XYZ file of C-alpha atoms in Angstrom:
651
model
C 20.123 -49.730 -24.279
C 16.386 -50.304 -24.587
C 16.042 -50.224 -20.789
C 17.972 -46.930 -20.597
C 15.624 -45.413 -23.166
C 12.617 -46.601 -21.149
C 14.062 -45.091 -17.946
C 14.754 -41.816 -19.766
C 11.206 -41.767 -21.133
C 9.724 -42.352 -17.660
C 11.966 -39.598 -16.237
C 10.902 -37.103 -18.911
C 7.237 -38.036 -18.488
C 7.549 -37.484 -14.735
C 9.119 -34.074 -15.320
C 6.278 -33.198 -17.703
C 3.667 -34.136 -15.078
C 5.477 -32.162 -12.378
C 5.720 -29.144 -14.653
C 2.020 -29.397 -15.508
C 1.143 -29.439 -11.821
C 3.377 -26.478 -10.975
C 1.287 -23.491 -9.930
C 1.588 -20.470 -12.243
C 2.777 -17.058 -11.037
C 1.698 -13.454 -11.701
C 3.653 -13.209 -14.934
C 1.863 -16.238 -16.368
C -1.349 -14.194 -16.615
C -0.317 -10.538 -16.862
C 2.491 -9.617 -19.231
C 4.524 -6.401 -18.993
C 5.235 -4.589 -22.234
C 7.623 -1.632 -22.363
C 6.726 0.690 -25.269
C 9.623 2.234 -27.185
C 10.263 5.792 -25.979
C 12.109 8.116 -28.380
C 15.620 9.067 -27.362
C 15.809 12.260 -25.339
C 12.330 11.971 -23.771
C 12.438 11.502 -19.999
C 9.090 10.247 -18.725
C 9.154 10.784 -14.956
C 5.420 10.224 -15.047
C 3.271 12.344 -12.737
C -0.081 11.954 -14.490
C -1.802 9.685 -17.033
C -5.169 9.901 -18.728
C -6.693 8.178 -21.753
C -8.319 10.642 -24.158
C -11.592 10.027 -26.038
C -9.746 9.354 -29.326
C -7.599 6.646 -27.673
C -4.440 8.727 -27.345
C -2.606 8.688 -24.026
C -1.803 11.981 -22.284
C 1.205 11.969 -19.947
C 2.374 14.685 -17.562
C 5.846 14.608 -16.062
C 7.557 15.800 -12.926
C 9.795 17.852 -15.223
C 6.840 20.016 -16.209
C 6.013 18.603 -19.647
C 2.839 17.151 -21.145
C 3.152 14.569 -23.905
C 0.452 13.069 -26.133
C 1.073 9.509 -27.338
C -0.924 8.581 -30.431
C -1.525 4.879 -31.166
C -0.078 4.059 -27.709
C -0.546 0.284 -27.951
C 1.076 -0.085 -31.376
C 4.667 -1.143 -31.956
C 5.501 2.395 -33.036
C 3.590 4.836 -30.829
C 3.985 8.509 -31.786
C 5.073 10.950 -29.061
C 4.422 14.672 -29.417
C 5.049 17.398 -26.874
C 1.824 19.192 -25.994
C 2.993 21.596 -23.263
C 6.180 22.529 -21.436
C 7.573 24.892 -18.808
C 5.201 23.813 -16.026
C 6.093 22.970 -12.411
C 6.114 19.301 -11.338
C 2.807 18.058 -12.725
C 1.543 15.246 -10.490
C -1.823 14.669 -12.102
C -3.711 15.119 -15.351
C -7.395 15.139 -16.358
C -9.303 15.568 -19.630
C -12.507 17.612 -19.826
C -14.418 18.991 -22.793
C -11.504 19.161 -25.228
C -8.897 20.483 -22.784
C -6.330 18.989 -20.425
C -6.164 20.117 -16.793
C -3.115 19.623 -14.594
C -2.175 20.269 -10.969
C 1.094 22.141 -10.902
C 2.865 22.714 -7.604
C 0.817 25.843 -6.937
C -2.134 25.988 -9.325
C -4.772 24.206 -11.364
C -3.988 24.918 -15.002
C -6.124 24.484 -18.127
C -4.205 23.637 -21.326
C -5.985 24.515 -24.574
C -5.031 23.809 -28.193
C -6.945 26.611 -29.928
C -5.542 26.322 -33.455
C -5.589 22.523 -33.661
C -1.862 22.070 -34.315
C -1.451 19.501 -31.542
C 0.187 21.894 -29.064
C -1.220 23.934 -26.186
C -1.610 27.604 -27.129
C -3.255 28.759 -23.896
C -2.086 28.046 -20.332
C -4.978 29.306 -18.241
C -4.860 29.545 -14.441
C -8.112 28.127 -13.068
C -7.110 28.659 -9.445
C -3.841 29.417 -7.645
C -3.206 28.257 -4.071
C -0.582 29.377 -1.535
C 2.797 27.710 -1.027
C 5.527 28.256 1.537
C 8.200 27.117 -0.905
C 9.088 23.920 0.975
C 10.219 21.163 -1.390
C 7.751 18.607 0.013
C 4.604 20.617 -0.762
C 3.499 18.411 -3.652
C 0.052 18.886 -5.146
C -1.778 15.853 -6.558
C -4.660 15.775 -9.005
C -6.940 17.020 -10.340
C -9.720 14.456 -10.211
C -13.026 15.148 -11.910
C -16.180 15.113 -9.805
C -19.467 13.948 -11.385
C -20.488 17.603 -11.944
C -17.234 18.417 -13.776
C -15.554 20.261 -10.893
C -12.149 19.243 -9.536
C -10.505 17.892 -6.397
C -6.827 18.374 -5.505
C -4.807 17.092 -2.540
C -1.913 18.904 -0.849
C 1.140 17.280 0.735
C 2.414 18.535 4.092
C 5.831 20.141 4.400
C 8.490 18.456 6.534
C 9.833 19.890 9.782
C 13.133 21.758 9.955
C 14.535 19.817 12.907
C 12.685 16.510 12.516
C 12.523 16.146 8.752
C 9.836 13.468 8.881
C 7.430 15.464 11.070
C 4.646 16.852 8.849
C 3.790 20.562 8.995
C 1.106 22.711 7.384
C 2.758 26.080 6.838
C 0.046 27.481 4.593
C -3.625 26.585 3.965
C -4.129 23.632 1.563
C -1.153 21.715 3.001
C -2.526 18.560 4.612
C -5.910 19.214 2.972
C -8.042 17.924 0.126
C -9.749 20.851 -1.553
C -12.415 21.465 -4.176
C -12.216 23.797 -7.185
C -15.706 24.588 -8.451
C -16.721 24.961 -12.097
C -16.538 28.737 -11.755
C -12.994 28.598 -10.353
C -13.722 29.047 -6.655
C -11.758 27.344 -3.873
C -13.449 25.279 -1.145
C -11.547 23.439 1.616
C -13.064 19.964 1.741
C -11.325 17.668 4.263
C -8.072 17.469 6.233
C -5.916 15.045 8.212
C -3.887 13.918 5.186
C -0.109 13.552 5.208
C 1.176 12.505 1.794
C -1.988 12.068 -0.329
C -0.404 10.827 -3.556
C -3.406 8.898 -4.848
C -6.513 11.081 -4.937
C -9.145 9.222 -6.984
C -12.806 9.181 -7.948
C -14.413 5.710 -7.741
C -17.994 5.380 -8.971
C -18.614 9.035 -8.228
C -17.178 8.894 -4.697
C -13.917 10.523 -3.587
C -11.081 8.392 -2.194
C -7.410 8.970 -1.529
C -4.321 7.027 -0.457
C -1.845 8.108 2.192
C 1.724 7.076 2.977
C 3.315 5.805 6.156
C 4.895 8.455 8.383
C 4.109 10.434 11.503
C 0.509 9.799 12.610
C 0.156 7.280 9.744
C 1.073 3.799 10.939
C 1.204 2.448 7.385
C -0.175 3.206 3.930
C -3.951 3.318 3.699
C -6.984 3.942 1.490
C -9.624 6.361 2.772
C -13.003 7.449 1.501
C -13.138 11.250 1.725
C -16.265 12.956 3.036
C -16.763 16.700 3.257
C -15.615 17.870 6.692
C -13.752 14.611 7.283
C -10.527 14.204 9.269
C -8.187 11.328 8.341
C -5.766 11.376 11.259
C -2.805 13.717 10.654
C -3.187 16.841 12.820
C -1.048 19.310 10.798
C -3.939 20.631 8.675
C -6.101 21.308 11.746
C -4.150 24.546 12.037
C -6.590 25.970 9.462
C -9.783 24.266 10.633
C -11.013 27.484 12.218
C -11.042 29.510 9.000
C -14.502 30.841 8.080
C -15.050 28.523 5.094
C -13.703 25.345 6.748
C -16.136 22.396 6.890
C -13.904 20.619 9.447
C -15.215 21.112 12.977
C -12.357 19.417 14.863
C -9.713 21.811 16.237
C -6.048 21.299 17.118
C -6.909 21.967 20.754
C -9.611 19.287 20.775
C -7.368 16.770 19.007
C -4.459 17.054 21.421
C -6.648 17.446 24.497
C -8.513 14.239 23.663
C -5.266 12.442 22.981
C -3.738 13.603 26.258
C -6.917 12.675 28.100
C -6.719 9.087 26.815
C -2.963 8.924 27.163
C -2.447 10.230 30.649
C -4.888 8.005 32.508
C -4.539 4.346 33.357
C -7.342 1.781 33.277
C -8.590 3.038 36.637
C -8.651 6.646 35.449
C -5.567 7.652 37.433
C -3.180 10.209 35.936
C 0.081 8.922 34.465
C 2.919 10.710 32.720
C 5.015 8.624 30.324
C 8.737 9.335 30.005
C 8.623 9.475 26.203
C 6.456 8.721 23.185
C 7.459 5.065 23.024
C 6.367 4.457 26.602
C 2.934 5.874 25.923
C -0.156 3.752 26.194
C -1.052 2.671 22.635
C -3.348 5.123 20.862
C -5.619 4.165 17.979
C -7.459 6.248 15.420
C -10.761 4.489 16.125
C -10.647 5.865 19.690
C -10.763 9.383 18.293
C -13.633 8.439 15.967
C -15.657 7.144 18.894
C -15.734 10.718 20.223
C -15.666 12.761 16.993
C -17.849 11.470 14.174
C -15.969 13.427 11.476
C -12.919 11.172 11.936
C -12.540 8.895 8.901
C -11.009 5.448 9.406
C -9.125 3.817 6.524
C -11.281 1.620 4.350
C -8.188 -0.546 3.931
C -4.845 -0.560 5.720
C -2.007 -1.676 3.403
C 0.604 -3.750 5.291
C 3.922 -1.902 5.195
C 6.735 -3.734 3.450
C 4.291 -6.407 2.255
C 1.869 -4.446 0.054
C 4.065 -1.452 -0.496
C 5.889 1.390 1.217
C 4.716 4.448 -0.762
C 1.059 4.112 -1.736
C 0.129 5.862 -4.988
C -2.756 5.852 -7.502
C -6.144 4.188 -7.057
C -7.892 3.078 -10.235
C -11.210 1.321 -10.869
C -11.326 -1.579 -13.315
C -14.061 -0.470 -15.727
C -12.818 -2.604 -18.634
C -15.819 -5.003 -18.560
C -13.528 -8.038 -18.593
C -10.802 -6.688 -20.862
C -8.305 -6.750 -17.994
C -9.339 -10.078 -16.529
C -11.944 -11.246 -14.039
C -11.765 -8.239 -11.687
C -14.153 -5.730 -13.294
C -15.524 -3.310 -10.713
C -12.644 -3.864 -8.328
C -9.839 -1.420 -7.512
C -6.110 -1.485 -8.164
C -3.639 0.523 -6.109
C -0.035 1.198 -7.033
C 3.046 1.507 -4.867
C 5.938 3.743 -5.783
C 8.529 2.324 -3.365
C 8.084 -1.370 -4.054
C 7.273 -0.971 -7.767
C 4.137 -3.097 -7.561
C 0.341 -3.064 -7.803
C -2.192 -4.527 -5.364
C -5.837 -5.436 -5.885
C -8.406 -4.081 -3.432
C -11.842 -5.597 -2.774
C -14.177 -3.046 -1.173
C -17.593 -3.475 0.415
C -19.849 -1.237 2.479
C -20.869 -2.463 5.938
C -23.090 -0.299 8.145
C -22.501 2.694 5.908
C -18.679 2.551 5.928
C -16.270 1.139 3.370
C -13.936 -1.676 4.346
C -12.236 -4.499 2.544
C -9.167 -6.494 1.652
C -5.834 -5.828 0.017
C -4.457 -8.693 -2.096
C -1.224 -8.825 -4.093
C -1.514 -8.485 -7.868
C 1.631 -7.712 -9.924
C 5.209 -6.875 -8.989
C 8.450 -6.348 -10.874
C 7.894 -2.993 -12.607
C 11.034 -1.242 -13.821
C 10.538 1.846 -11.641
C 8.219 3.212 -8.956
C 4.527 2.864 -9.864
C 2.875 6.283 -9.501
C 0.023 6.480 -12.042
C -2.206 4.044 -13.930
C -4.741 4.386 -16.753
C -6.714 1.841 -18.784
C -6.505 1.840 -22.559
C -9.570 1.233 -24.705
C -8.326 -2.309 -25.414
C -8.496 -3.156 -21.673
C -4.758 -3.099 -20.999
C -3.325 -0.936 -18.228
C -0.713 1.764 -18.756
C 1.614 2.231 -15.782
C 3.509 5.497 -15.328
C 6.677 5.334 -13.270
C 9.265 7.494 -11.513
C 11.797 7.152 -8.702
C 13.947 10.317 -8.735
C 14.358 11.457 -5.153
C 11.959 8.830 -3.816
C 13.707 5.500 -4.424
C 12.059 2.298 -5.636
C 12.634 -1.430 -5.953
C 12.667 -1.023 -9.739
C 15.944 0.752 -10.338
C 15.096 2.627 -13.550
C 14.686 6.370 -12.977
C 11.481 6.641 -15.004
C 9.337 4.861 -17.483
C 6.072 3.831 -19.081
C 4.943 0.214 -19.194
C 1.778 -1.607 -20.197
C 0.191 -4.550 -18.383
C -1.771 -6.959 -20.599
C -3.988 -9.869 -19.558
C -3.386 -12.936 -21.737
C -6.929 -14.311 -21.395
C -6.044 -17.158 -19.012
C -7.888 -17.417 -15.711
C -5.667 -17.119 -12.610
C -6.593 -18.987 -9.438
C -7.208 -16.106 -7.019
C -9.472 -14.974 -4.225
C -12.066 -13.054 -6.212
C -13.781 -11.410 -3.258
C -13.390 -11.452 0.523
C -16.482 -10.365 2.443
C -17.052 -10.002 6.174
C -19.691 -12.161 7.854
C -21.104 -12.032 11.396
C -18.872 -14.958 12.395
C -15.967 -14.815 9.948
C -15.400 -14.277 6.229
C -16.780 -15.536 2.929
C -14.211 -15.993 0.187
C -15.212 -16.380 -3.447
C -12.674 -17.768 -5.924
C -12.114 -17.237 -9.620
C -12.457 -20.992 -10.221
C -13.813 -23.956 -8.235
C -11.710 -25.195 -5.328
C -10.734 -28.741 -4.515
C -13.285 -29.591 -1.829
C -10.963 -31.804 0.224
C -8.328 -29.088 0.592
C -10.956 -26.393 1.189
C -12.644 -28.385 3.974
C -9.349 -28.968 5.788
C -8.985 -26.427 8.602
C -5.200 -26.697 8.351
C -5.459 -25.017 4.934
C -6.232 -21.722 6.706
C -4.413 -19.374 9.024
C -5.883 -16.130 10.373
C -4.358 -13.472 12.614
C -5.368 -9.952 13.637
C -3.418 -6.797 14.466
C -3.636 -3.011 14.498
C -1.463 0.080 13.995
C -0.721 2.835 16.506
C -1.858 6.411 15.949
C 1.045 8.461 17.276
C 3.673 11.009 16.133
C 6.474 8.494 15.505
C 7.319 7.645 11.892
C 5.179 4.586 11.139
C 3.999 1.814 13.417
C 4.785 -1.869 13.673
C 1.744 -4.148 13.767
C 0.720 -4.412 17.430
C -1.700 -6.519 19.489
C -1.048 -9.358 17.034
C -3.005 -12.506 17.834
C -3.727 -15.766 16.077
C -7.442 -16.260 15.412
C -8.707 -19.837 15.529
C -10.611 -21.138 12.517
C -13.382 -23.267 14.055
C -15.074 -24.471 10.892
C -15.596 -24.038 7.157
C -18.460 -24.442 4.729
C -17.864 -24.912 0.997
C -20.648 -23.905 -1.403
C -22.310 -26.480 -3.625
C -20.568 -25.118 -6.732
C -17.168 -25.131 -4.929
C -16.688 -21.444 -5.774
C -17.144 -20.050 -2.246
C -15.790 -20.914 1.187
C -17.215 -19.546 4.427
C -14.675 -19.634 7.268
C -15.925 -19.296 10.834
C -13.627 -17.775 13.451
C -13.485 -18.067 17.217
C -13.525 -14.274 17.434
C -13.375 -11.149 15.275
C -12.044 -7.748 16.303
C -13.677 -4.563 15.098
C -11.213 -2.014 13.647
C -8.450 -4.634 13.330
C -6.713 -5.909 10.204
C -7.328 -9.625 9.716
C -4.658 -11.427 7.746
C -6.281 -14.414 6.037
C -3.869 -17.004 4.599
C -5.046 -19.857 2.398
C -1.780 -21.691 1.750
C -3.435 -25.099 1.667
C -6.408 -24.424 -0.626
C -6.082 -25.879 -4.135
C -7.970 -25.471 -7.400
C -10.248 -28.352 -8.366
C -9.198 -28.936 -11.970
C -5.417 -28.544 -11.829
C -4.411 -28.548 -8.126
C -2.971 -25.050 -8.448
C -2.254 -23.093 -5.310
C -3.454 -19.494 -5.186
C -1.284 -16.976 -7.021
C -1.697 -14.739 -3.957
C -2.709 -16.784 -0.899
C -2.894 -13.837 1.559
C -5.606 -11.206 2.005
C -5.448 -8.342 4.527
C -8.990 -7.366 5.502
C -9.653 -4.156 7.485
C -12.722 -4.837 9.641
C -14.241 -1.447 10.477
C -17.633 -3.008 11.169
C -18.795 -6.557 11.854
C -21.975 -7.148 9.824
C -25.231 -8.189 11.421
C -26.905 -11.366 10.324
C -27.297 -15.056 11.009
C -24.259 -17.059 12.068
C -23.662 -20.539 10.705
C -24.666 -23.478 12.896
C -22.038 -25.985 14.002
C -23.975 -28.699 12.160
C -23.354 -26.869 8.874
C -19.569 -26.764 9.276
C -16.652 -29.020 8.473
C -14.248 -29.053 11.403
C -11.610 -31.608 10.390
C -7.866 -31.073 10.261
C -5.305 -33.007 8.268
C -2.822 -32.943 11.142
C 0.007 -31.807 8.868
C 2.359 -28.856 9.305
C 1.160 -26.539 6.588
C 2.566 -23.006 6.739
C 0.941 -20.938 9.445
C -0.333 -23.769 11.634
C 0.685 -24.101 15.269
C 2.871 -27.130 14.577
C 4.598 -25.287 11.739
C 5.230 -22.369 14.088
C 6.796 -24.723 16.596
C 8.984 -26.232 13.880
C 10.078 -22.763 12.779
C 10.792 -21.798 16.385
C 12.969 -24.894 16.811
C 14.883 -23.981 13.663
C 15.337 -20.385 14.780
C 16.183 -21.291 18.397
C 13.335 -19.248 19.882
C 10.209 -20.204 21.760
C 7.015 -20.918 19.768
C 5.313 -17.947 21.435
C 7.714 -15.653 19.588
C 8.799 -13.805 22.718
C 12.462 -14.362 22.039
C 13.310 -16.756 24.859
C 15.743 -19.441 23.635
C 14.390 -22.957 23.439
C 15.948 -25.302 25.964
C 19.433 -26.412 25.003
C 19.534 -24.208 21.901
C 20.742 -20.862 23.224
C 24.004 -19.601 21.831
C 24.335 -15.898 22.576
C 27.750 -15.669 20.924
C 26.472 -16.988 17.619
C 26.002 -14.456 14.816
C 22.448 -14.873 13.462
C 21.972 -16.159 9.927
C 19.736 -14.355 7.458
C 16.974 -16.911 8.041
C 17.177 -16.161 11.752
C 17.243 -12.383 11.382
C 14.707 -12.191 8.524
C 11.607 -12.329 10.802
C 13.080 -9.435 12.823
C 13.704 -7.397 9.656
C 10.172 -8.134 8.436
C 8.558 -7.352 11.781
C 10.260 -3.951 11.913
C 9.632 -3.208 8.178
C 13.384 -2.974 7.450
C 13.099 -4.984 4.227
C 10.813 -2.351 2.747
C 13.795 -0.045 2.178
C 16.871 -2.307 2.332
C 18.028 -5.581 0.809
C 21.153 -7.611 1.426
C 23.119 -6.566 -1.643
C 21.023 -4.128 -3.711
C 20.309 -0.412 -3.366
C 16.583 0.282 -2.985
C 15.217 3.224 -0.994
C 18.237 2.969 1.299
C 21.706 1.393 1.009
C 22.164 -2.369 0.933
C 23.156 -4.082 4.151
C 26.416 -5.088 2.476
C 27.234 -1.416 1.852
C 26.503 -0.663 5.503
C 28.807 -3.505 6.542
C 31.614 -2.000 4.460
C 31.497 1.117 6.671
C 32.910 -1.040 9.510
C 30.687 0.425 12.188
C 30.635 -1.406 15.505
C 27.455 -3.265 16.422
C 26.751 -0.583 19.010
C 27.155 2.178 16.417
C 24.692 0.495 14.044
C 22.156 0.259 16.875
C 22.697 3.953 17.601
C 22.105 4.789 13.931
C 18.900 2.714 13.871
C 17.555 4.911 16.634
C 19.075 8.199 15.405
C 19.995 8.013 11.690
C 22.450 10.458 10.170
C 21.339 11.117 6.559
C 24.506 13.136 5.966
C 26.419 9.824 6.066
C 24.602 8.756 2.885
C 24.390 11.868 0.664
C 23.632 9.841 -2.484
C 20.244 8.743 -1.089
C 17.464 11.277 -1.504
C 15.087 9.717 1.033
C 16.503 9.994 4.571
C 15.894 7.138 6.980
C 13.469 8.063 9.779
C 14.325 7.299 13.413
C 13.236 3.794 14.421
C 13.129 3.967 18.230
C 10.371 1.356 18.335
C 12.827 -1.453 17.403
C 13.577 -3.421 20.602
C 17.219 -3.226 21.694
C 17.675 -6.994 21.489
C 16.363 -7.012 17.906
C 18.596 -4.073 16.961
C 21.660 -5.874 18.305
C 20.853 -8.996 16.273
C 20.372 -6.895 13.144
C 23.707 -5.153 13.751
C 25.564 -8.427 14.323
C 24.126 -9.915 11.141
C 24.960 -6.808 9.070
C 28.572 -6.852 10.222
C 28.847 -10.554 9.440
C 28.321 -9.699 5.749
C 31.698 -7.954 5.583
C 33.393 -11.261 6.353
């Protein structure tokens, strides 16, 4: 009996040690709190702002404005401030009044008699609309001088619903409303600019994947700038337009690049997918007003519907990331952290995961005076991973330090990564702890782009700082304009052997900085020889498991081919990820689109599913508000594997 007790004690002690060494997750540092919302109030949040007295102002897509007094208490008090407005997708406070962007105007809401309700609804400026349902207006955002910026969504095409159109001025534009109520067009090239924001006095916005937008992105906005979508260029010739790029120039330049081969000979592709790849940076090299994204957000990884940008100005109240930026995503119900820096006069930087699992689509964020973050949510008509239709939640830091990449900065020969706590030097000096790859997105009229020109980038050496807080990684080559995915799966914290909460950073390298490169004598160049995730040997092991060649080109490994075999989920998952299918679909749960199990129940043939991948029929799924775009870029072999796997679910 005594021996059994000893064995049990040793077993429990071992479990305790293992538990202590287990790396914490997002929720172990940032807790979600859902405030009680009175019955009958539907908070499809379109705008959030914290007022000087600490109350929270909320605008809704249903045209209401609510004031929440004592918003962080257990019993916050909700009172209706205004009603009868049209889809308010932004809210700002200025000099005792609230300002909101309705569908077609900037409106000032004034409580003249002090009873807590708006008495005056004053039109500051009214802009034109065609009446198309997709002509959302976002904002306003306050400029340093007290004037306002608003962004206008494009309409969708009648025949190709996903093709953006600008039917009236302001659609596809960011515009300025002066303090005396005058309208000024400011910049164009936007598609679905849901996250117009002011960061340290500079104007930024976020766009969503679609035609001419390969994936979601964060742009700085400069007067006269063009961000890539050509619909708004229709109005660039108006007398007060600061944009000097015309539709004719845009398409002529594109055709000029497209219709010549490397030797300058004319070519004529059969269709869009056969075109030579086009990139936004090529247009910028000829027209200086073209604005490249400061950060590309990888589709299906860091979101599918990019929303609000917000600066952490809490001075440590929200954790160690003061001065950095958070960006929400409506479709995946999550928030990313963005580290920005300026190199050669242009912003660039990295997107890093932060917090997922919100109850609905994250559209708006605002910091409370106590340093916590309010998150406003909605998914009606847009779909989201969080299946609640609407909501308000609060994100609170518990005071514990997470092990994260604090900053990622470009260097002349690689990147410097600073951490929130010291790293274990042995793991940080092991080259097998790192994996880097680069890729880019196409700039073309198809809905979204897969990552293309993907290449592994060799890590040739590392240098760890004396205080173990920084690691400089040196690469065999860096590509200007490309996204560099930097994975640190093998790096551990010094004091507790934690792995990083988020081991991946996606850095958009618009410019490679000048400066001195590290000497070989300064670097550690050793490898452990293991098969950590992302290394070449791990890739070979994965290829063996998935019966494909290590180069990823789909050729069966010798002796492993079995064309009649229905692929398993593990085998088809890389295909679904590569083609961004998992951003909108899961195996057994409704998200933006139907689950794969629901598709299987339709009993389509494999060939029919492939046909529907290329030419979807939204009328087949009337209960889903967001139609699936055509996906002609999916290779036929991949589409057939997806179809075979989907139909296997019905069995």
